[in-house]
Amino acid sequence: MLKLLKYSLYNILRTRFALLYTLFLLMATLGIYSLDYDLSRVGLSLLNVVLLVVPLVCIIFATVHFYNSYEFMELMLAQPINRMTVFLSQILAVGLSLCLAFLIGAGLPMLIYGADSSLFYLLLVGVLLSLVFTGLAFLASVMTRDKARAIGITLLFWVYFSLIYDGLVIYLIYVFYDYPLEGATLAMVMLNPVDLARVIMLMQMDVSALMGFTGAFFQSFFGSAQGLLVSFSVLLIWILLPVWAAARVFKKKDL
Amino acid sequence: MISISNLNKKFGRLQVLKDMNLRFERGVSYAMMGPNGSGKTTLIKSVLGLVIPDTGEIFVNDQNTRGNWHYRSDIGYMPQIGRYPDNMLIGQLFDMIRNLRKDKTSYDLELFERFGLNEMLDKPMRTLSGGTRQKVSAALAFMFDPGIYILDEPTAGLDPLAVEALKKKIAEERNRGKLIIITSHILSDLDELTSHAVYLVDGEVFYDNTIEELKAETGEIKFSSAIARLMEWSLNGVKKN
């Protein structure tokens, strides 16, 4: 397993994509820092990068990588090696390299220019989101043989979670305006990893006052240790569930 | 030894293998033939666990292959089209496979050296010609001295010199009592190397017997004519087996 992971990581490093991604994040973070000295505003700007760019890059890279290592997997599966080992080493290698790229790219400037607790939360949330979208990308990839279709599906995931879902939530809130919706919105937030990450971060940044009564309700939930534990657990489920589903499909996949 | 019982496989609506039963014995070399799309490669990939059959069982050396992977250490497999990680060098590829195969510690490097692969260790896999890839596949299949060889069109794309080297190697392994399965459309190769004919048509076993018997049944003296007769029979719907 470790050996296979090592070779998979080596394969990724040689494509130089992870390096470019690190450099991009590094430059974006340094740029944000140089524009603003106020740490909370740095956090808000970085949050947008984490919520939009990181999932997009992760989902595209993981999908492309899966298809690029098709030959590698085929070669390995003709050897006396367990299928699950091959699958897990691939997904771990992609997840690890994306997380590492994010941690270096976004974390290094924080080490240099300083950070507060909310920025550390941002790093944690970014790592978790990277893993969520790596899992989703692998799920889409194992379900179809066609690379173009898989990329289409993964883009749909991204558009749905980043854009469409919010529209639906706002529409529902608008329609059911007269009813108490705090519980329902909380549930809806849990059903979208990007929203969940966003709300966790907003609560850390003390901007809940802008969000009226719902904001206060969220603050009382996400502000408590218990609420944070629940929301991070839900994010973990968002990582494990797609990986588990993808592993199940891969186990029976014809190569 | 490989035994296959009631094997079924569908790709979508297309039934590629239909209730197939076959036995491959140690010490015998098999020529697996059949028209394009008759299920040869799917059968081979099922044995290797690359394709998961819908129903039926495959035993390799008395181990059920379903969900198992240890049995593959006794199989040397040469794929029809060898596909390898593009950005790896030949040397890295061989190092990696050797490194991952801790079940074997001694290596048979005869083909590796005969094909001159040891002189192009730092060539990237993506720059290799089809023939050189085929040489890599062959060297890998023969490296770990397995008891079973499954060779899917082994000589396709090789230059005459390499073909001779490979055939010599296969013959040597056959004489050492290994089980060898070869699919090919080049009948002269099969004639030299194999003693048993398996003919597949539309995912079913149409013929499974020794080549001697095949010649006697068809009344032909030459292997190629006997196979031609077999093809005629299958086209005319004569039921054999």
XYZ file of C-alpha atoms in Angstrom:
496
model
C 0.000 0.000 0.000
C 2.657 2.483 1.041
C 4.831 1.557 -1.918
C 1.957 1.967 -4.322
C 1.090 5.290 -2.689
C 4.677 6.393 -3.122
C 4.632 5.585 -6.837
C 1.258 7.274 -7.302
C 2.479 10.406 -5.535
C 5.597 10.334 -7.662
C 3.433 10.141 -10.787
C 1.480 13.207 -9.686
C 4.564 15.219 -8.816
C 5.991 14.581 -12.249
C 3.008 16.201 -13.976
C 3.954 19.503 -12.304
C 0.273 20.382 -11.978
C 0.386 20.212 -8.191
C 3.347 22.585 -8.273
C 1.503 25.077 -10.489
C -1.529 24.905 -8.216
C 0.668 25.604 -5.194
C 2.243 28.579 -6.937
C -1.157 29.922 -7.944
C -2.474 29.697 -4.383
C 0.717 31.218 -3.072
C 0.440 34.201 -5.399
C -3.273 34.675 -4.730
C -2.755 34.596 -0.968
C 0.250 36.906 -1.097
C -1.774 39.269 -3.302
C -4.655 39.319 -0.853
C -2.276 39.968 2.032
C -0.607 42.812 0.205
C -3.955 44.498 -0.500
C -5.215 44.449 3.024
C -3.737 44.558 6.502
C -6.963 43.733 8.277
C -6.835 40.008 8.983
C -10.600 39.540 8.974
C -10.842 41.073 5.498
C -7.944 38.909 4.326
C -9.930 35.974 5.663
C -13.061 36.983 3.731
C -11.145 37.374 0.459
C -9.385 34.065 0.973
C -12.712 32.462 1.776
C -13.906 33.176 -1.744
C -10.832 31.475 -3.155
C -11.399 28.489 -0.895
C -15.079 28.199 -1.725
C -14.871 28.665 -5.481
C -11.399 27.925 -6.796
C -10.306 25.061 -4.549
C -13.306 22.790 -5.274
C -13.071 23.526 -8.995
C -9.359 22.770 -9.235
C -9.679 19.662 -7.072
C -12.559 18.197 -8.989
C -10.991 18.780 -12.406
C -7.529 17.630 -11.405
C -8.771 14.487 -9.666
C -10.883 13.514 -12.667
C -8.139 14.120 -15.201
C -5.677 12.282 -13.004
C -7.948 9.268 -12.676
C -8.116 8.873 -16.433
C -4.424 9.543 -16.866
C -3.577 6.747 -14.449
C -5.880 4.271 -16.137
C -2.861 2.516 -17.656
C -1.127 2.467 -14.315
C -4.145 0.905 -12.627
C -4.523 -1.628 -15.424
C -0.897 -2.616 -15.055
C -1.204 -2.935 -11.276
C -4.393 -4.982 -11.423
C -2.747 -7.635 -13.580
C -0.210 -8.088 -10.769
C -0.963 -9.841 -7.496
C -2.207 -6.654 -5.860
C -5.513 -6.055 -4.150
C -8.005 -3.906 -6.061
C -8.836 -1.846 -3.004
C -5.152 -1.136 -2.432
C -4.839 0.202 -5.964
C -7.938 2.363 -5.589
C -7.120 3.721 -2.157
C -3.532 4.515 -3.076
C -4.751 6.498 -6.089
C -7.334 8.524 -4.187
C -4.978 9.062 -1.250
C -2.219 10.250 -3.546
C -4.503 12.782 -5.222
C -6.058 13.908 -1.939
C -2.702 14.224 -0.219
C -1.071 16.201 -2.988
C -4.040 18.595 -3.304
C -4.163 19.164 0.458
C -0.436 19.674 0.614
C -0.558 22.144 -2.266
C -3.318 24.063 -0.490
C -1.592 24.021 2.880
C 1.653 25.306 1.402
C 0.048 27.765 -1.006
C -2.352 29.336 1.482
C -0.518 28.544 4.699
C 2.963 29.803 3.929
C 1.902 33.483 3.604
C 0.018 33.131 6.891
C 3.223 31.978 8.551
C 4.993 34.996 7.120
C 2.373 37.718 7.645
C 0.577 36.321 10.658
C -2.888 34.922 11.120
C -5.687 34.672 13.641
C -7.768 31.672 14.653
C -10.295 32.173 11.854
C -7.528 31.783 9.271
C -6.543 28.471 10.809
C -10.147 27.398 10.489
C -9.939 28.477 6.873
C -6.986 26.154 6.290
C -8.845 23.275 7.921
C -11.992 23.935 5.909
C -9.964 24.203 2.699
C -8.321 20.850 3.326
C -11.661 19.223 4.045
C -13.254 20.741 0.935
C -10.322 19.512 -1.170
C -10.986 15.991 0.062
C -14.753 16.256 -0.447
C -14.326 17.231 -4.078
C -11.585 14.670 -4.705
C -14.025 12.036 -3.521
C -16.815 13.363 -5.713
C -14.467 13.447 -8.706
C -13.464 9.811 -8.184
C -17.100 8.843 -7.833
C -17.923 10.443 -11.177
C -14.804 8.905 -12.755
C -15.450 5.307 -11.761
C -19.011 5.506 -13.018
C -18.166 6.214 -16.625
C -15.486 5.107 -19.051
C -15.637 8.353 -20.967
C -13.313 11.089 -19.738
C -15.299 13.943 -21.286
C -18.515 12.756 -19.696
C -16.825 12.367 -16.316
C -15.484 15.916 -16.491
C -18.981 17.077 -17.426
C -20.470 15.338 -14.404
C -17.852 16.732 -12.060
C -18.376 20.267 -13.398
C -22.067 19.768 -12.795
C -21.270 18.835 -9.183
C -19.286 22.021 -8.821
C -21.890 24.274 -10.438
C -24.617 22.656 -8.373
C -22.882 22.973 -5.016
C -21.347 26.389 -5.669
C -24.129 28.191 -7.519
C -27.415 26.388 -8.117
C -27.910 25.106 -4.599
C -27.776 28.599 -3.102
C -30.375 29.774 -5.584
C -32.687 26.942 -4.552
C -32.207 27.714 -0.869
C -32.915 31.410 -1.374
C -35.990 30.556 -3.433
C -37.309 28.258 -0.709
C -36.668 30.874 1.953
C -38.469 33.436 -0.179
C -41.492 31.183 -0.750
C -41.803 30.102 2.875
C -40.947 33.528 4.231
C -43.823 33.476 6.724
C -42.691 30.331 8.467
C -39.890 29.796 10.961
C -37.140 28.358 8.792
C -34.101 28.218 11.053
C -34.128 24.444 11.460
C -34.821 23.885 7.773
C -32.043 26.214 6.603
C -29.651 24.531 8.983
C -30.547 21.163 7.440
C -30.165 22.578 3.933
C -26.747 23.964 4.805
C -25.684 20.510 5.969
C -26.658 19.060 2.603
C -24.106 21.158 0.733
C -20.432 20.933 1.728
C -19.629 24.335 0.206
C -22.405 26.087 2.136
C -21.421 24.261 5.258
C -17.841 25.450 4.869
C -19.038 28.983 4.183
C -21.273 29.137 7.241
C -18.603 27.648 9.507
C -16.231 30.369 8.313
C -18.718 33.233 8.527
C -19.518 32.293 12.091
C -15.820 32.303 12.880
C -15.477 35.768 11.407
C -18.231 37.376 13.468
C -20.208 38.642 10.525
C -23.366 36.836 11.600
C -24.853 40.156 12.640
C -25.336 40.908 8.942
C -27.596 37.905 8.593
C -30.430 38.905 10.910
C -32.314 36.408 12.982
C -31.119 33.352 11.027
C -27.592 34.593 11.588
C -28.169 34.754 15.305
C -29.614 31.265 15.259
C -26.648 29.966 13.275
C -24.266 31.787 15.596
C -25.734 30.007 18.575
C -25.401 26.681 16.765
C -22.043 27.006 15.010
C -20.575 29.092 17.787
C -20.966 26.303 20.308
C -18.379 23.546 20.525
C -21.092 21.002 19.943
C -22.303 22.733 16.787
C -18.779 22.886 15.405
C -18.269 19.219 16.162
C -21.486 18.346 14.345
C -20.651 20.455 11.318
C -17.131 19.056 10.990
C -18.525 15.566 11.369
C -20.967 16.285 8.550
C -18.048 17.474 6.400
C -16.255 14.224 7.199
C -19.320 12.300 6.064
C -19.203 14.360 2.869
C -15.673 13.037 2.359
C -16.243 9.421 3.311
C -19.571 8.806 1.588
C -18.434 9.506 -2.018
C -15.156 7.638 -1.432
C -17.038 4.649 -0.069
C -19.488 4.697 -3.001
C -16.641 5.062 -5.503
C -14.742 2.163 -3.896
C -17.820 -0.039 -4.175
C -18.200 0.747 -7.870
C -14.478 0.305 -8.523
C -14.514 -3.121 -6.900
C -16.818 -4.365 -9.645
C -15.515 -2.242 -12.471
C -14.363 -3.840 -15.735
C -11.056 -2.489 -16.948
C -4.503 -25.270 -13.792
C -7.480 -23.090 -14.651
C -11.065 -24.265 -14.522
C -13.957 -22.136 -15.672
C -17.549 -23.077 -15.000
C -20.801 -21.530 -16.211
C -19.188 -18.185 -16.885
C -21.490 -15.383 -18.059
C -20.621 -11.810 -18.867
C -22.715 -9.042 -20.361
C -21.483 -5.657 -21.513
C -24.674 -3.654 -21.454
C -27.118 -5.640 -23.544
C -24.414 -7.603 -25.362
C -23.738 -11.047 -23.937
C -20.010 -11.573 -24.482
C -19.561 -14.872 -22.653
C -22.402 -17.397 -22.662
C -22.375 -20.042 -19.977
C -18.786 -20.949 -20.731
C -17.101 -24.076 -19.366
C -13.402 -24.714 -19.941
C -10.448 -26.432 -18.325
C -6.798 -25.618 -18.879
C -4.344 -28.212 -17.588
C -0.776 -27.708 -16.491
C 1.813 -28.866 -19.005
C -0.458 -28.238 -21.986
C -0.241 -25.312 -24.384
C -3.507 -23.985 -25.728
C -4.265 -22.069 -28.890
C -7.266 -19.880 -28.241
C -8.884 -18.814 -31.460
C -12.075 -17.288 -32.723
C -13.309 -14.443 -34.887
C -12.969 -10.842 -33.676
C -15.394 -10.176 -30.864
C -15.863 -13.845 -29.995
C -14.914 -13.202 -26.369
C -11.252 -14.273 -26.245
C -9.925 -11.158 -24.566
C -12.922 -10.887 -22.234
C -12.343 -14.477 -21.131
C -8.667 -13.780 -20.490
C -9.438 -10.595 -18.596
C -11.989 -12.471 -16.500
C -9.338 -14.990 -15.501
C -7.077 -12.105 -14.486
C -9.830 -10.358 -12.565
C -9.683 -7.270 -14.772
C -13.218 -8.009 -15.905
C -15.664 -9.161 -13.245
C -17.967 -11.914 -14.565
C -21.703 -11.651 -13.896
C -22.111 -15.272 -12.833
C -19.997 -18.409 -12.828
C -16.719 -19.348 -11.255
C -13.075 -19.372 -12.196
C -10.533 -21.407 -10.263
C -6.814 -20.849 -10.772
C -4.658 -23.468 -9.052
C -7.763 -24.454 -7.052
C -8.225 -20.910 -5.727
C -11.495 -19.146 -6.473
C -10.586 -15.918 -8.255
C -13.578 -13.883 -7.081
C -12.419 -11.230 -4.651
C -9.016 -12.905 -4.510
C -5.741 -11.545 -5.820
C -3.005 -13.834 -4.518
C -3.525 -16.285 -7.378
C -2.221 -13.701 -9.849
C 1.346 -14.178 -8.637
C 1.414 -17.427 -10.637
C 0.214 -15.803 -13.883
C 2.374 -14.046 -16.446
C 0.100 -11.908 -18.585
C 0.880 -10.233 -21.860
C -1.948 -7.889 -22.841
C -3.090 -7.399 -26.415
C -2.222 -3.726 -26.269
C 0.336 -2.980 -23.576
C -0.527 0.379 -22.038
C 1.911 1.882 -19.578
C 2.197 5.124 -17.626
C 3.367 7.663 -20.187
C 5.832 9.574 -18.097
C 7.691 6.583 -16.689
C 11.034 5.400 -18.000
C 11.536 1.769 -18.959
C 13.983 1.312 -16.077
C 11.583 2.880 -13.574
C 8.743 0.679 -14.786
C 10.736 -2.516 -14.266
C 12.090 -1.306 -10.929
C 8.595 -0.484 -9.759
C 7.092 -3.822 -10.721
C 10.003 -5.689 -9.146
C 9.657 -3.582 -6.042
C 5.931 -4.295 -5.773
C 6.341 -8.021 -6.390
C 7.886 -9.110 -3.135
C 6.434 -12.582 -3.704
C 9.270 -13.356 -6.110
C 12.925 -12.710 -5.468
C 14.630 -14.205 -8.502
C 14.035 -12.773 -11.929
C 14.143 -14.282 -15.380
C 15.789 -11.519 -17.387
C 16.466 -13.514 -20.563
C 13.885 -11.742 -22.755
C 14.638 -8.409 -21.133
C 18.233 -8.700 -22.276
C 17.532 -10.434 -25.579
C 15.222 -7.584 -26.599
C 17.890 -5.041 -25.701
C 15.653 -3.374 -23.120
C 18.584 -3.168 -20.722
C 20.182 -0.705 -23.126
C 17.261 1.726 -23.162
C 16.438 1.984 -19.493
C 16.070 5.757 -19.600
C 13.628 5.915 -22.511
C 10.217 7.297 -21.519
C 7.336 4.895 -22.152
C 5.444 7.423 -24.275
C 8.196 7.520 -26.883
C 8.175 3.758 -27.433
C 6.952 2.223 -30.681
C 4.225 -0.409 -30.646
C 6.787 -3.166 -31.112
C 8.980 -1.986 -28.243
C 5.952 -1.767 -25.973
C 5.166 -5.326 -26.927
C 8.723 -6.287 -25.961
C 8.246 -4.605 -22.589
C 5.014 -6.562 -22.081
C 6.740 -9.820 -22.957
C 9.720 -9.152 -20.692
C 7.358 -8.324 -17.806
C 5.221 -11.432 -18.337
C 8.243 -13.749 -18.317
C 10.194 -12.002 -15.567
C 8.675 -13.694 -12.517
C 8.833 -17.305 -13.699
C 5.096 -18.007 -13.277
C 3.435 -21.387 -13.708
C 0.797 -20.032 -16.082
C 1.312 -17.835 -19.128
C -1.587 -15.979 -20.719
C -0.430 -14.339 -23.910
C -2.901 -12.216 -25.845
C -1.562 -11.879 -29.393
C 2.065 -12.028 -28.232
C 3.763 -11.674 -31.601
C 1.646 -8.856 -33.062
C 3.845 -5.904 -33.992
C 7.180 -7.545 -33.203
C 10.002 -7.642 -35.710
C 10.952 -11.112 -37.072
C 14.014 -11.379 -34.865
C 12.018 -10.615 -31.732
C 9.264 -13.003 -32.817
C 11.808 -15.798 -33.063
C 13.273 -14.975 -29.652
C 9.821 -14.889 -28.069
C 8.717 -18.130 -29.708
C 11.881 -19.845 -28.555
C 11.206 -18.664 -25.024
C 7.582 -19.830 -25.115
C 8.677 -23.242 -26.403
C 11.241 -23.537 -23.607
C 8.663 -22.676 -20.975
C 6.231 -25.155 -22.519
C 8.868 -27.871 -22.324
C 9.348 -27.033 -18.651
C 5.749 -28.085 -18.072
C 4.118 -24.677 -17.788
C 0.506 -23.995 -18.736
C 0.412 -21.696 -21.745
C -2.588 -20.012 -23.334
C -2.004 -18.087 -26.545
C -4.524 -16.163 -28.581
C -3.429 -15.215 -32.025
C -4.568 -14.855 -35.586
C -1.193 -15.987 -36.878
C -1.801 -19.673 -37.381
C 1.781 -20.643 -38.109
C 2.822 -19.400 -34.645
C 0.059 -21.377 -32.982
C 0.964 -24.475 -34.986
C 4.531 -24.346 -33.716
C 3.751 -23.596 -30.103
C 0.518 -25.264 -29.109
C -0.932 -28.731 -28.897
C -4.522 -28.003 -28.014
C -7.154 -25.938 -29.834
C -9.925 -23.916 -28.230
C -12.206 -22.213 -30.712
C -14.691 -19.610 -29.498
C -17.686 -18.327 -31.465
C -20.013 -15.642 -30.124
C -18.982 -16.201 -26.532
C -19.426 -19.968 -26.665
C -16.883 -22.773 -26.861
C -17.242 -24.178 -30.359
C -14.301 -26.574 -30.251
C -12.059 -27.791 -27.436
C -9.726 -30.678 -28.171
C -6.158 -31.550 -29.157
C -4.853 -30.382 -32.481
C -4.201 -34.005 -33.490
C -7.858 -34.771 -32.914
C -8.873 -31.635 -34.788
C -6.823 -32.718 -37.796
C -8.331 -36.192 -37.696
C -11.880 -34.900 -37.397
C -11.529 -32.432 -40.231
C -9.538 -34.804 -42.375
C -6.881 -32.179 -42.960
C -3.139 -32.653 -42.577
C -2.175 -29.018 -42.175
C -3.114 -27.018 -39.096
C -4.203 -23.988 -41.092
C -6.537 -26.021 -43.278
C -8.024 -27.694 -40.222
C -8.726 -24.297 -38.671
C -10.204 -23.075 -41.933
C -12.536 -26.066 -41.883
C -13.487 -25.251 -38.302
C -14.330 -21.693 -39.315
C -16.482 -22.973 -42.165
C -18.362 -25.216 -39.766
C -18.989 -22.404 -37.344
C -20.242 -20.151 -40.147
C -22.562 -22.830 -41.478
C -23.930 -23.469 -38.052
C -22.688 -27.054 -37.782
C -22.898 -27.938 -34.104
C -19.625 -29.256 -32.756
C -18.293 -29.876 -29.272
